[in-house]
Amino acid sequence: MPLRSVRDRGVPRDAVHHPLFARCYARFSVGAETRMGMARVRERLLAGLSGRVIEVGAGNGLNFSHYPGTVCEVVAIEPERVLRQLAVEAALRARVPVDVAPGAAEALPVKSEAFDAAVVSLVLCSVRDVPRALAELRRVLRPGGQVRFFEHGRGGGRVMTFTQRALDRTLWPPLSGGCHLSREPVAALREAGFALGPYRRVMMPENGPALPSSYCALGTAWRPS
Ligand SMILES: C[S@@+](CC[C@H](N)C(=O)[O-])C[C@H]1O[C@@H](n2cnc3c(N)ncnc32)[C@H](O)[C@@H]1O
């Protein structure tokens, strides 16, 4: 399906500026599709979706090829210029129409109640203001609409959670594009007024040693009708 347009809707073009991280992520993430089983996770994340979908923090567009044909349109918001350009290229290869646009999760450049579903994968760890980003997701979803999420966060025992918090206060956010390890995305969704479920805990990678970024949740949350 052709990419229809890349539009600047009056939001700052570089709400997020992490060019070095963006280049590293673009390389690493493609390998992780097979090496870490991310392609399978993306397939599960998006299975059964239909109608109009907004994907927030689309990165280099690795979800795009996994949208089922029942999705009639994806609006993919990506604030980082390098990743957004790669997302535009990925959109050209997608089998559903994908419209890539600049913007930030905290101020989505779209109308209220315009989407049947919203997708966030590995994004809530990086946004500056999680409650505001989730309030925006609620705003743009129609009543009864769903959020599909795949997010990492706090997990493991005391040593691991201590390590996650220590890394969050020091090296991790500047090295990884503003990512945080000890956030609690499921609790944040609940606090934002979404109804949870179903969702499950996933280790990523599934096998091998647990990393501070391994503790993931994959599932669905609903905007109450
Ligand atoms: C780890 S990457 C994940 C990319 C993609 N969702 C995926 O599954 O591969 C984190 C993404 O969140 C984006 N991001 C960071 N801050 C954001 C914000 N405030 N609003 C929207 N996206 C943001 C980054 O630019 C990046 O594309």
mmCIF file of C-alpha atoms and ligand atoms in Angstrom:
data_model
loop_
_atom_site.group_PDB
_atom_site.id
_atom_site.type_symbol
_atom_site.label_atom_id
_atom_site.label_comp_id
_atom_site.label_asym_id
_atom_site.label_seq_id
_atom_site.Cartn_x
_atom_site.Cartn_y
_atom_site.Cartn_z
ATOM 1 C CA MET A 1 0.000 0.000 0.000
ATOM 2 C CA PRO A 2 1.363 3.435 -0.806
ATOM 3 C CA LEU A 3 2.360 5.908 1.827
ATOM 4 C CA ARG A 4 -0.115 8.735 1.498
ATOM 5 C CA SER A 5 1.696 11.657 3.017
ATOM 6 C CA VAL A 6 4.063 12.819 5.684
ATOM 7 C CA ARG A 7 2.498 15.913 7.108
ATOM 8 C CA ASP A 8 3.653 18.469 9.566
ATOM 9 C CA ARG A 9 0.519 19.216 11.578
ATOM 10 C CA GLY A 10 1.913 22.232 13.379
ATOM 11 C CA VAL A 11 3.731 20.384 16.198
ATOM 12 C CA PRO A 12 7.475 20.828 16.782
ATOM 13 C CA ARG A 13 9.291 18.574 14.318
ATOM 14 C CA ASP A 14 11.867 17.463 16.847
ATOM 15 C CA ALA A 15 9.967 17.065 20.078
ATOM 16 C CA VAL A 16 12.467 14.268 20.740
ATOM 17 C CA HIS A 17 16.067 14.539 19.584
ATOM 18 C CA HIS A 18 18.236 11.455 20.106
ATOM 19 C CA PRO A 19 20.077 10.979 16.806
ATOM 20 C CA LEU A 20 22.774 8.664 18.166
ATOM 21 C CA PHE A 21 20.299 6.478 20.055
ATOM 22 C CA ALA A 22 18.051 6.482 16.999
ATOM 23 C CA ARG A 23 20.803 5.087 14.783
ATOM 24 C CA CYS A 24 21.745 2.439 17.349
ATOM 25 C CA TYR A 25 18.099 1.452 17.865
ATOM 26 C CA ALA A 26 17.522 1.225 14.129
ATOM 27 C CA ARG A 27 20.336 -1.334 13.882
ATOM 28 C CA PHE A 28 19.726 -3.273 17.064
ATOM 29 C CA SER A 29 15.953 -3.526 16.688
ATOM 30 C CA VAL A 30 16.078 -5.131 13.255
ATOM 31 C CA GLY A 31 18.325 -7.920 14.580
ATOM 32 C CA ALA A 32 16.087 -8.349 17.638
ATOM 33 C CA GLU A 33 13.152 -9.243 15.411
ATOM 34 C CA THR A 34 14.532 -12.739 14.911
ATOM 35 C CA ARG A 35 17.288 -13.009 17.550
ATOM 36 C CA MET A 36 15.061 -12.022 20.480
ATOM 37 C CA GLY A 37 11.730 -13.120 19.062
ATOM 38 C CA MET A 38 10.405 -9.578 18.730
ATOM 39 C CA ALA A 39 8.657 -10.326 15.430
ATOM 40 C CA ARG A 40 6.520 -12.945 17.211
ATOM 41 C CA VAL A 41 5.697 -10.472 19.978
ATOM 42 C CA ARG A 42 4.650 -7.830 17.428
ATOM 43 C CA GLU A 43 2.419 -10.375 15.707
ATOM 44 C CA ARG A 44 0.660 -11.125 19.022
ATOM 45 C CA LEU A 45 0.496 -7.454 19.954
ATOM 46 C CA LEU A 46 -1.462 -6.544 16.830
ATOM 47 C CA ALA A 47 -3.476 -9.701 16.135
ATOM 48 C CA GLY A 48 -7.201 -9.123 15.631
ATOM 49 C CA LEU A 49 -7.057 -5.329 15.394
ATOM 50 C CA SER A 50 -9.441 -3.612 13.003
ATOM 51 C CA GLY A 51 -10.547 -0.149 11.931
ATOM 52 C CA ARG A 52 -8.500 3.021 12.454
ATOM 53 C CA VAL A 53 -5.391 2.652 14.593
ATOM 54 C CA ILE A 54 -2.988 5.202 16.037
ATOM 55 C CA GLU A 55 0.504 3.983 16.867
ATOM 56 C CA VAL A 56 2.439 6.290 19.170
ATOM 57 C CA GLY A 57 6.242 6.311 19.146
ATOM 58 C CA ALA A 58 6.388 4.121 16.075
ATOM 59 C CA GLY A 59 10.194 4.196 15.919
ATOM 60 C CA ASN A 60 11.535 2.744 12.677
ATOM 61 C CA GLY A 61 8.176 1.165 11.885
ATOM 62 C CA LEU A 62 8.846 -2.451 12.798
ATOM 63 C CA ASN A 63 5.201 -2.998 13.758
ATOM 64 C CA PHE A 64 3.875 -1.916 10.379
ATOM 65 C CA SER A 65 4.280 -5.230 8.549
ATOM 66 C CA HIS A 66 2.380 -7.030 11.344
ATOM 67 C CA TYR A 67 -0.910 -5.109 11.122
ATOM 68 C CA PRO A 68 -3.693 -7.426 9.951
ATOM 69 C CA GLY A 69 -5.615 -6.588 6.775
ATOM 70 C CA THR A 70 -8.696 -5.745 8.883
ATOM 71 C CA VAL A 71 -6.972 -2.475 9.882
ATOM 72 C CA CYS A 72 -8.076 0.187 7.408
ATOM 73 C CA GLU A 73 -5.587 2.899 8.405
ATOM 74 C CA VAL A 74 -2.658 3.409 10.757
ATOM 75 C CA VAL A 75 -1.617 6.887 11.843
ATOM 76 C CA ALA A 76 1.923 6.456 13.149
ATOM 77 C CA ILE A 77 3.307 9.241 15.335
ATOM 78 C CA GLU A 78 7.073 9.440 15.713
ATOM 79 C CA PRO A 79 8.866 12.498 17.138
ATOM 80 C CA GLU A 80 12.465 11.515 16.360
ATOM 81 C CA ARG A 81 13.565 12.582 12.884
ATOM 82 C CA VAL A 82 15.954 9.716 12.046
ATOM 83 C CA LEU A 83 13.494 7.055 13.182
ATOM 84 C CA ARG A 84 10.600 8.825 11.496
ATOM 85 C CA GLN A 85 12.392 8.723 8.143
ATOM 86 C CA LEU A 86 12.926 4.977 8.560
ATOM 87 C CA ALA A 87 9.264 4.616 9.520
ATOM 88 C CA VAL A 88 8.289 6.326 6.270
ATOM 89 C CA GLU A 89 10.290 3.699 4.374
ATOM 90 C CA ALA A 90 8.696 0.881 6.393
ATOM 91 C CA ALA A 91 5.255 2.345 5.669
ATOM 92 C CA LEU A 92 5.889 1.898 1.947
ATOM 93 C CA ARG A 93 6.288 -1.849 2.513
ATOM 94 C CA ALA A 94 3.233 -2.274 4.780
ATOM 95 C CA ARG A 95 0.123 -4.041 3.502
ATOM 96 C CA VAL A 96 -2.220 -1.560 5.196
ATOM 97 C CA PRO A 97 -2.140 2.230 4.647
ATOM 98 C CA VAL A 98 0.244 3.859 7.116
ATOM 99 C CA ASP A 99 0.469 7.622 7.497
ATOM 100 C CA VAL A 100 3.641 8.643 9.365
ATOM 101 C CA ALA A 101 3.569 12.004 11.120
ATOM 102 C CA PRO A 102 5.674 13.964 13.622
ATOM 103 C CA GLY A 103 4.289 14.558 17.085
ATOM 104 C CA ALA A 104 4.664 13.628 20.727
ATOM 105 C CA ALA A 105 2.603 11.315 22.914
ATOM 106 C CA GLU A 106 1.880 14.168 25.323
ATOM 107 C CA ALA A 107 0.130 16.260 22.641
ATOM 108 C CA LEU A 108 -1.119 14.012 19.857
ATOM 109 C CA PRO A 109 -1.818 15.988 16.681
ATOM 110 C CA VAL A 110 -5.138 14.238 15.979
ATOM 111 C CA LYS A 111 -8.829 14.726 16.737
ATOM 112 C CA SER A 112 -10.581 13.302 19.797
ATOM 113 C CA GLU A 113 -12.318 9.910 19.655
ATOM 114 C CA ALA A 114 -11.019 9.323 16.134
ATOM 115 C CA PHE A 115 -9.502 5.837 16.601
ATOM 116 C CA ASP A 116 -10.698 2.312 17.317
ATOM 117 C CA ALA A 117 -7.353 1.289 18.793
ATOM 118 C CA ALA A 118 -4.026 2.708 19.937
ATOM 119 C CA VAL A 119 -0.701 0.883 19.992
ATOM 120 C CA VAL A 120 2.312 1.548 22.209
ATOM 121 C CA SER A 121 5.321 -0.742 22.142
ATOM 122 C CA LEU A 122 8.423 0.097 24.166
ATOM 123 C CA VAL A 123 7.347 3.737 24.365
ATOM 124 C CA LEU A 124 5.912 4.471 27.837
ATOM 125 C CA CYS A 125 9.417 3.936 29.227
ATOM 126 C CA SER A 126 10.606 6.920 27.190
ATOM 127 C CA VAL A 127 7.867 9.528 27.164
ATOM 128 C CA ARG A 128 8.514 12.529 29.387
ATOM 129 C CA ASP A 129 5.097 12.538 31.044
ATOM 130 C CA VAL A 130 3.348 9.161 31.285
ATOM 131 C CA PRO A 131 0.016 10.376 32.787
ATOM 132 C CA ARG A 132 -0.270 13.055 30.146
ATOM 133 C CA ALA A 133 0.568 10.611 27.342
ATOM 134 C CA LEU A 134 -2.074 8.169 28.600
ATOM 135 C CA ALA A 135 -4.639 10.951 28.947
ATOM 136 C CA GLU A 136 -3.953 11.731 25.299
ATOM 137 C CA LEU A 137 -4.476 8.076 24.327
ATOM 138 C CA ARG A 138 -7.841 8.172 26.134
ATOM 139 C CA ARG A 139 -8.776 11.367 24.362
ATOM 140 C CA VAL A 140 -8.094 10.047 20.853
ATOM 141 C CA LEU A 141 -9.732 6.635 21.365
ATOM 142 C CA ARG A 142 -13.446 6.236 20.822
ATOM 143 C CA PRO A 143 -15.409 5.055 23.890
ATOM 144 C CA GLY A 144 -14.849 1.292 24.101
ATOM 145 C CA GLY A 145 -11.653 1.565 22.055
ATOM 146 C CA GLN A 146 -8.597 -0.446 23.029
ATOM 147 C CA VAL A 147 -4.917 0.104 23.735
ATOM 148 C CA ARG A 148 -2.559 -2.676 22.714
ATOM 149 C CA PHE A 149 0.662 -2.447 24.679
ATOM 150 C CA PHE A 150 4.015 -4.141 24.890
ATOM 151 C CA GLU A 151 6.072 -2.331 27.512
ATOM 152 C CA HIS A 152 8.950 -3.121 29.818
ATOM 153 C CA GLY A 153 9.138 -1.976 33.421
ATOM 154 C CA ARG A 154 9.925 -2.742 37.025
ATOM 155 C CA GLY A 155 10.453 -6.413 37.793
ATOM 156 C CA GLY A 156 12.514 -9.139 39.398
ATOM 157 C CA GLY A 157 13.615 -9.294 43.014
ATOM 158 C CA ARG A 158 15.002 -6.620 45.295
ATOM 159 C CA VAL A 159 18.451 -6.589 43.701
ATOM 160 C CA MET A 160 17.006 -6.194 40.230
ATOM 161 C CA THR A 161 14.597 -3.396 41.201
ATOM 162 C CA PHE A 162 17.423 -1.617 43.048
ATOM 163 C CA THR A 163 19.588 -1.923 39.931
ATOM 164 C CA GLN A 164 16.784 -0.618 37.717
ATOM 165 C CA ARG A 165 16.255 2.426 39.941
ATOM 166 C CA ALA A 166 19.997 3.107 40.173
ATOM 167 C CA LEU A 167 20.364 2.951 36.391
ATOM 168 C CA ASP A 168 17.339 5.235 35.970
ATOM 169 C CA ARG A 169 18.981 7.855 38.157
ATOM 170 C CA THR A 170 22.294 7.712 36.313
ATOM 171 C CA LEU A 171 23.390 6.281 32.993
ATOM 172 C CA TRP A 172 20.369 4.662 31.429
ATOM 173 C CA PRO A 173 18.141 7.525 30.270
ATOM 174 C CA PRO A 174 20.921 9.549 28.617
ATOM 175 C CA LEU A 175 22.323 6.447 26.914
ATOM 176 C CA SER A 176 19.027 5.034 25.702
ATOM 177 C CA GLY A 177 16.984 7.867 24.301
ATOM 178 C CA GLY A 178 15.266 8.816 27.583
ATOM 179 C CA CYS A 179 14.223 5.243 28.442
ATOM 180 C CA HIS A 180 13.530 4.309 32.086
ATOM 181 C CA LEU A 181 13.712 0.815 33.528
ATOM 182 C CA SER A 182 11.637 1.050 36.676
ATOM 183 C CA ARG A 183 8.356 2.467 35.442
ATOM 184 C CA GLU A 184 5.143 0.517 35.922
ATOM 185 C CA PRO A 185 3.181 0.718 32.677
ATOM 186 C CA VAL A 186 0.307 -1.556 33.718
ATOM 187 C CA ALA A 187 -0.315 0.436 36.900
ATOM 188 C CA ALA A 188 -0.049 3.652 34.902
ATOM 189 C CA LEU A 189 -2.711 2.449 32.445
ATOM 190 C CA ARG A 190 -5.003 1.556 35.332
ATOM 191 C CA GLU A 191 -4.418 4.927 37.011
ATOM 192 C CA ALA A 192 -5.224 6.653 33.727
ATOM 193 C CA GLY A 193 -8.685 5.089 33.811
ATOM 194 C CA PHE A 194 -8.232 2.193 31.395
ATOM 195 C CA ALA A 195 -9.775 -1.187 32.140
ATOM 196 C CA LEU A 196 -7.029 -3.799 32.027
ATOM 197 C CA GLY A 197 -7.120 -7.119 30.329
ATOM 198 C CA PRO A 198 -6.204 -9.485 29.126
ATOM 199 C CA TYR A 199 -2.472 -9.037 29.578
ATOM 200 C CA ARG A 200 0.463 -11.151 30.553
ATOM 201 C CA ARG A 201 3.993 -10.838 31.791
ATOM 202 C CA VAL A 202 6.697 -11.689 29.263
ATOM 203 C CA MET A 203 10.457 -11.923 29.642
ATOM 204 C CA MET A 204 12.394 -10.442 26.751
ATOM 205 C CA PRO A 205 14.472 -12.244 25.697
ATOM 206 C CA GLU A 206 12.430 -15.273 26.711
ATOM 207 C CA ASN A 207 15.527 -17.345 27.392
ATOM 208 C CA GLY A 208 18.895 -16.426 28.808
ATOM 209 C CA PRO A 209 19.839 -14.109 31.651
ATOM 210 C CA ALA A 210 17.281 -11.567 32.903
ATOM 211 C CA LEU A 211 18.323 -8.021 32.012
ATOM 212 C CA PRO A 212 17.021 -4.843 33.701
ATOM 213 C CA SER A 213 14.914 -4.291 30.569
ATOM 214 C CA SER A 214 13.561 -7.859 30.403
ATOM 215 C CA TYR A 215 10.384 -7.468 32.476
ATOM 216 C CA CYS A 216 7.642 -6.821 29.946
ATOM 217 C CA ALA A 217 3.866 -6.759 29.834
ATOM 218 C CA LEU A 218 1.943 -7.581 26.661
ATOM 219 C CA GLY A 219 -1.772 -7.035 26.439
ATOM 220 C CA THR A 220 -4.868 -4.933 26.019
ATOM 221 C CA ALA A 221 -6.457 -2.106 27.970
ATOM 222 C CA TRP A 222 -9.855 -0.577 27.228
ATOM 223 C CA ARG A 223 -11.244 2.906 27.303
ATOM 224 C CA PRO A 224 -14.515 2.460 29.173
ATOM 225 C CA SER A 225 -17.618 3.065 27.013
HETATM 226 C C1 LIG B 1 12.564 1.924 22.077
HETATM 227 S S1 LIG B 1 11.849 2.863 20.797
HETATM 228 C C2 LIG B 1 10.454 1.833 20.339
HETATM 229 C C3 LIG B 1 10.039 2.053 18.906
HETATM 230 C C4 LIG B 1 8.863 1.205 18.421
HETATM 231 N N1 LIG B 1 7.640 1.507 19.119
HETATM 232 C C5 LIG B 1 9.135 -0.272 18.487
HETATM 233 O O1 LIG B 1 8.302 -1.037 18.976
HETATM 234 O O2 LIG B 1 10.201 -0.685 17.989
HETATM 235 C C6 LIG B 1 11.077 4.202 21.706
HETATM 236 C C7 LIG B 1 10.335 5.144 20.788
HETATM 237 O O3 LIG B 1 9.604 6.096 21.573
HETATM 238 C C8 LIG B 1 9.735 7.349 20.925
HETATM 239 N N2 LIG B 1 9.442 8.414 21.876
HETATM 240 C C9 LIG B 1 10.234 8.920 22.841
HETATM 241 N N3 LIG B 1 9.619 9.927 23.474
HETATM 242 C C10 LIG B 1 8.406 10.044 22.908
HETATM 243 C C11 LIG B 1 7.302 10.921 23.105
HETATM 244 N N4 LIG B 1 7.335 11.863 24.053
HETATM 245 N N5 LIG B 1 6.231 10.776 22.306
HETATM 246 C C12 LIG B 1 6.184 9.814 21.365
HETATM 247 N N6 LIG B 1 7.194 8.968 21.120
HETATM 248 C C13 LIG B 1 8.286 9.082 21.883
HETATM 249 C C14 LIG B 1 11.157 7.343 20.427
HETATM 250 O O4 LIG B 1 11.404 8.336 19.473
HETATM 251 C C15 LIG B 1 11.253 5.934 19.886
HETATM 252 O O5 LIG B 1 10.772 5.849 18.584
#
